[in-house]
Structures are given as C-alpha cells and as structure tokens.
mmCIF file of C-alpha atoms in Angstrom:
data_model
loop_
_atom_site.group_PDB
_atom_site.id
_atom_site.type_symbol
_atom_site.label_atom_id
_atom_site.label_comp_id
_atom_site.label_asym_id
_atom_site.label_seq_id
_atom_site.Cartn_x
_atom_site.Cartn_y
_atom_site.Cartn_z
ATOM 1 C CA MET A 1 -22.380 -3.759 -4.771
ATOM 2 C CA SER A 2 -21.513 -8.319 -6.065
ATOM 3 C CA ASP A 3 -21.404 -10.652 -3.614
ATOM 4 C CA GLU A 4 -17.538 -10.976 -4.379
ATOM 5 C CA LEU A 5 -16.883 -7.323 -3.484
ATOM 6 C CA THR A 6 -18.702 -7.559 -0.422
ATOM 7 C CA ARG A 7 -17.089 -10.719 0.676
ATOM 8 C CA ALA A 8 -13.994 -8.624 0.260
ATOM 9 C CA ILE A 9 -14.635 -5.249 2.101
ATOM 10 C CA GLN A 10 -15.548 -7.743 5.031
ATOM 11 C CA MET A 11 -12.713 -9.640 4.788
ATOM 12 C CA VAL A 12 -10.698 -6.467 4.675
ATOM 13 C CA GLU A 13 -12.405 -4.931 7.888
ATOM 14 C CA THR A 14 -12.045 -8.310 9.939
ATOM 15 C CA THR A 15 -8.315 -7.622 9.066
ATOM 16 C CA ILE A 16 -8.689 -4.106 10.288
ATOM 17 C CA ARG A 17 -9.980 -5.109 13.246
ATOM 18 C CA SER A 18 -7.498 -7.938 14.026
ATOM 19 C CA LEU A 19 -5.245 -5.118 13.825
ATOM 20 C CA GLY A 20 -6.606 -3.415 16.681
ATOM 21 C CA VAL A 21 -8.003 -0.795 14.464
ATOM 22 C CA ASP A 22 -11.640 0.203 14.310
ATOM 23 C CA PRO A 23 -12.802 -0.162 10.607
ATOM 24 C CA ALA A 24 -15.456 2.835 11.086
ATOM 25 C CA THR A 25 -12.550 5.117 12.398
ATOM 26 C CA ALA A 26 -10.117 3.966 9.541
ATOM 27 C CA LYS A 27 -12.510 4.375 6.701
ATOM 28 C CA ILE A 28 -11.829 7.209 4.394
ATOM 29 C CA PRO A 29 -14.728 8.990 3.098
ATOM 30 C CA GLY A 30 -15.234 8.665 -0.957
ATOM 31 C CA ASP A 31 -17.680 7.288 -3.451
ATOM 32 C CA ASP A 32 -19.464 4.061 -4.080
ATOM 33 C CA LYS A 33 -17.032 2.416 -6.328
ATOM 34 C CA THR A 34 -13.963 2.148 -3.862
ATOM 35 C CA HIS A 35 -14.257 1.164 -0.334
ATOM 36 C CA ALA A 36 -10.897 2.261 1.485
ATOM 37 C CA TYR A 37 -9.442 2.467 4.464
ATOM 38 C CA ALA A 38 -6.133 3.900 6.420
ATOM 39 C CA LEU A 39 -4.068 2.872 9.525
ATOM 40 C CA ARG A 40 -0.596 2.841 10.580
ATOM 41 C CA ARG A 41 1.830 0.005 10.427
ATOM 42 C CA GLY A 42 5.638 1.325 12.157
ATOM 43 C CA SER A 43 6.212 4.502 11.287
ATOM 44 C CA ALA A 44 4.324 4.271 7.729
ATOM 45 C CA ARG A 45 0.509 5.134 7.197
ATOM 46 C CA VAL A 46 -1.179 2.288 5.226
ATOM 47 C CA VAL A 47 -4.241 2.923 2.746
ATOM 48 C CA ILE A 48 -5.901 -0.177 1.991
ATOM 49 C CA ALA A 49 -8.514 -0.349 -0.860
ATOM 50 C CA ILE A 50 -11.123 -2.452 -2.720
ATOM 51 C CA ALA A 51 -12.349 -1.341 -6.036
ATOM 52 C CA ARG A 52 -14.142 -2.318 -9.016
ATOM 53 C CA GLY A 53 -12.403 -3.515 -11.557
ATOM 54 C CA HIS A 54 -12.062 -4.978 -15.062
ATOM 55 C CA GLY A 55 -14.067 -7.720 -16.089
ATOM 56 C CA GLY A 56 -16.241 -8.040 -13.088
ATOM 57 C CA HIS A 57 -13.901 -8.803 -10.282
ATOM 58 C CA GLY A 58 -12.716 -6.492 -7.455
ATOM 59 C CA VAL A 59 -9.485 -4.858 -7.385
ATOM 60 C CA LEU A 60 -7.390 -4.739 -2.919
ATOM 61 C CA ARG A 61 -4.637 -2.500 -3.489
ATOM 62 C CA VAL A 62 -2.585 -1.713 -0.312
ATOM 63 C CA LEU A 63 -0.441 1.286 -0.244
ATOM 64 C CA ALA A 64 1.420 3.221 1.744
ATOM 65 C CA PRO A 65 3.368 6.116 1.138
ATOM 66 C CA VAL A 66 7.755 5.859 1.745
ATOM 67 C CA VAL A 67 9.006 8.864 0.746
ATOM 68 C CA ARG A 68 8.196 12.306 -1.475
ATOM 69 C CA ALA A 69 9.738 11.859 -4.552
ATOM 70 C CA PRO A 70 13.446 13.429 -5.203
ATOM 71 C CA GLU A 71 13.951 16.826 -7.454
ATOM 72 C CA ALA A 72 14.124 15.967 -10.912
ATOM 73 C CA ALA A 73 18.250 16.399 -11.066
ATOM 74 C CA HIS A 74 18.216 13.398 -8.529
ATOM 75 C CA GLU A 75 15.392 11.164 -10.171
ATOM 76 C CA ALA A 76 17.517 8.913 -12.188
ATOM 77 C CA ALA A 77 19.777 7.680 -9.217
ATOM 78 C CA VAL A 78 16.486 7.670 -7.053
ATOM 79 C CA PHE A 79 14.803 5.673 -9.378
ATOM 80 C CA ARG A 80 17.402 3.047 -10.538
ATOM 81 C CA ARG A 81 17.793 1.998 -6.950
ATOM 82 C CA LEU A 82 14.310 1.533 -6.378
ATOM 83 C CA LEU A 83 14.356 -0.645 -9.375
ATOM 84 C CA GLU A 84 17.131 -2.519 -8.516
ATOM 85 C CA LEU A 85 15.225 -2.712 -5.072
ATOM 86 C CA ASN A 86 11.475 -4.523 -6.371
ATOM 87 C CA ALA A 87 13.978 -6.744 -8.299
ATOM 88 C CA ARG A 88 16.895 -8.040 -5.469
ATOM 89 C CA GLU A 89 14.844 -6.793 -1.892
ATOM 90 C CA ILE A 90 11.117 -6.535 -2.155
ATOM 91 C CA SER A 91 9.042 -9.446 -2.212
ATOM 92 C CA GLY A 92 5.107 -9.646 -2.490
ATOM 93 C CA ALA A 93 5.168 -5.706 -2.938
ATOM 94 C CA ALA A 94 7.378 -2.642 -5.077
ATOM 95 C CA PHE A 95 7.849 0.883 -5.256
ATOM 96 C CA GLY A 96 6.102 3.372 -7.626
ATOM 97 C CA LEU A 97 5.440 6.598 -7.875
ATOM 98 C CA PHE A 98 2.244 7.906 -6.575
ATOM 99 C CA GLY A 99 2.003 11.873 -7.457
ATOM 100 C CA ASP A 100 4.822 12.950 -5.445
ATOM 101 C CA GLU A 101 5.297 10.473 -3.789
ATOM 102 C CA ILE A 102 7.242 7.273 -3.461
ATOM 103 C CA VAL A 103 4.519 4.254 -2.030
ATOM 104 C CA ALA A 104 4.950 0.829 -1.908
ATOM 105 C CA VAL A 105 2.347 -0.815 -3.452
ATOM 106 C CA ALA A 106 0.522 -4.495 -3.885
ATOM 107 C CA GLU A 107 -2.521 -5.050 -5.914
ATOM 108 C CA ARG A 108 -4.622 -8.788 -6.190
ATOM 109 C CA SER A 109 -7.795 -9.588 -7.626
ATOM 110 C CA THR A 110 -10.626 -10.165 -5.259
ATOM 111 C CA LYS A 111 -11.776 -13.444 -6.856
ATOM 112 C CA ASP A 112 -10.939 -16.129 -4.639
ATOM 113 C CA LEU A 113 -9.044 -13.785 -2.300
ATOM 114 C CA ASP A 114 -8.938 -15.341 1.431
ATOM 115 C CA PRO A 115 -8.255 -13.126 4.639
ATOM 116 C CA SER A 116 -4.626 -14.416 5.470
ATOM 117 C CA GLU A 117 -3.972 -12.908 1.681
ATOM 118 C CA VAL A 118 -5.596 -9.566 3.225
ATOM 119 C CA GLU A 119 -3.609 -9.585 6.128
ATOM 120 C CA ALA A 120 -0.017 -10.810 4.313
ATOM 121 C CA ASN A 121 -0.694 -7.902 1.991
ATOM 122 C CA VAL A 122 -1.397 -5.143 4.878
ATOM 123 C CA LYS A 123 1.234 -6.231 6.581
ATOM 124 C CA ASN A 124 4.174 -6.823 4.183
ATOM 125 C CA VAL A 125 3.218 -3.351 2.737
ATOM 126 C CA GLY A 126 3.462 -1.327 5.602
ATOM 127 C CA ARG A 127 6.445 -3.609 6.688
ATOM 128 C CA VAL A 128 8.372 -2.504 3.491
ATOM 129 C CA ALA A 129 7.372 0.922 3.402
ATOM 130 C CA ASP A 130 8.485 0.921 7.564
ATOM 131 C CA GLN A 131 11.603 -0.705 6.795
ATOM 132 C CA TRP A 132 12.552 1.465 3.610
ATOM 133 C CA ASP A 133 10.916 5.111 4.600
ATOM 134 C CA ASP A 134 14.410 5.863 6.729
ATOM 135 C CA ALA A 135 16.950 4.106 4.520
ATOM 136 C CA LEU A 136 16.231 5.607 1.601
ATOM 137 C CA ALA A 137 15.554 9.159 3.333
ATOM 138 C CA LYS A 138 19.233 9.042 4.373
ATOM 139 C CA GLU A 139 20.822 7.296 1.109
ATOM 140 C CA PHE A 140 19.168 10.150 -0.914
ATOM 141 C CA GLY A 141 18.600 13.117 1.433
ATOM 142 C CA LEU A 142 14.734 13.287 0.881
ATOM 143 C CA SER A 143 11.519 13.276 3.269
ATOM 144 C CA ARG A 144 9.861 10.670 4.787
ATOM 145 C CA SER A 145 6.386 10.772 3.690
ATOM 146 C CA THR A 146 5.288 10.346 7.589
ATOM 147 C CA ASP A 147 7.696 14.113 7.761
ATOM 148 C CA VAL A 148 5.140 16.004 5.859
#
C-alpha cells in the first residue's frame, strides 16, 4: 500500500473518531483494495471508502443512500428532479443511482488530501442525504433507504 493511501486511511479514521465513532467498529469488511467504513449522520447512513484509483493515486468516496429508486413509470420525473437539485441546490456532492438506491455521493483524489476535506465531505454528504430523504420520499412517494 502506498504512503498516500496509508495517510488517507489515517485521516479517515481520525475524522471518524472526531465524530464520536470508533473506526474499528465502523469498518466494513472487504478486500485489501478498498478500506470502507459506515456511520450515521442524522438519519443517513454514510459510507466512507478509500480505494486505489487509476494513475497511482487513491480515491476518497463518500456515499449515503437516500431513497429507494422509483418504479420505471416514475423514473423520468424523479431523475429530472435529481438533476435539477444537482444543478441548483446541492454543493460539493451529487445525487446518483447505486443499484436500486438513489444516493448522495462525493469523490476526490487522495493526492494532496487534507483532514478538513475528509471531514467536510463526510458532513456534507450526510447533510444532503439527511436533508433530502424525507423531502424526496414525500414528493414522490418513495421509501427512505433507512426505512428498508
């Protein structure tokens, strides 16, 4: 593992600790290519991952499930709304689709990563998911990811 990835993992674990969570209990079992952790921010479950990226640098990805994806008949209206939110309301993160869930996600190279960026990404993605899960569920009759 590169020094850059080791440093990024240490920053993530320090951030998790500063949020009052033990990184050892937050760690998600996986392979040696990705180091992932899960914690709660409000009603949102936030997943923080450090993985090897292309070009020799790692990638910090912060993801939080928001709501279950809509049925096919309602996809166009929901996805249009998410694109509008990405362009007008959301800063530092974006809505995306991960399997059957709409997620809030932010990603950044680990090159020149500093602790304040790790903390800002975790808090921002958690805030976006926590803010929009109820609103999107109500607006479109969707199930919040935390309800499933």
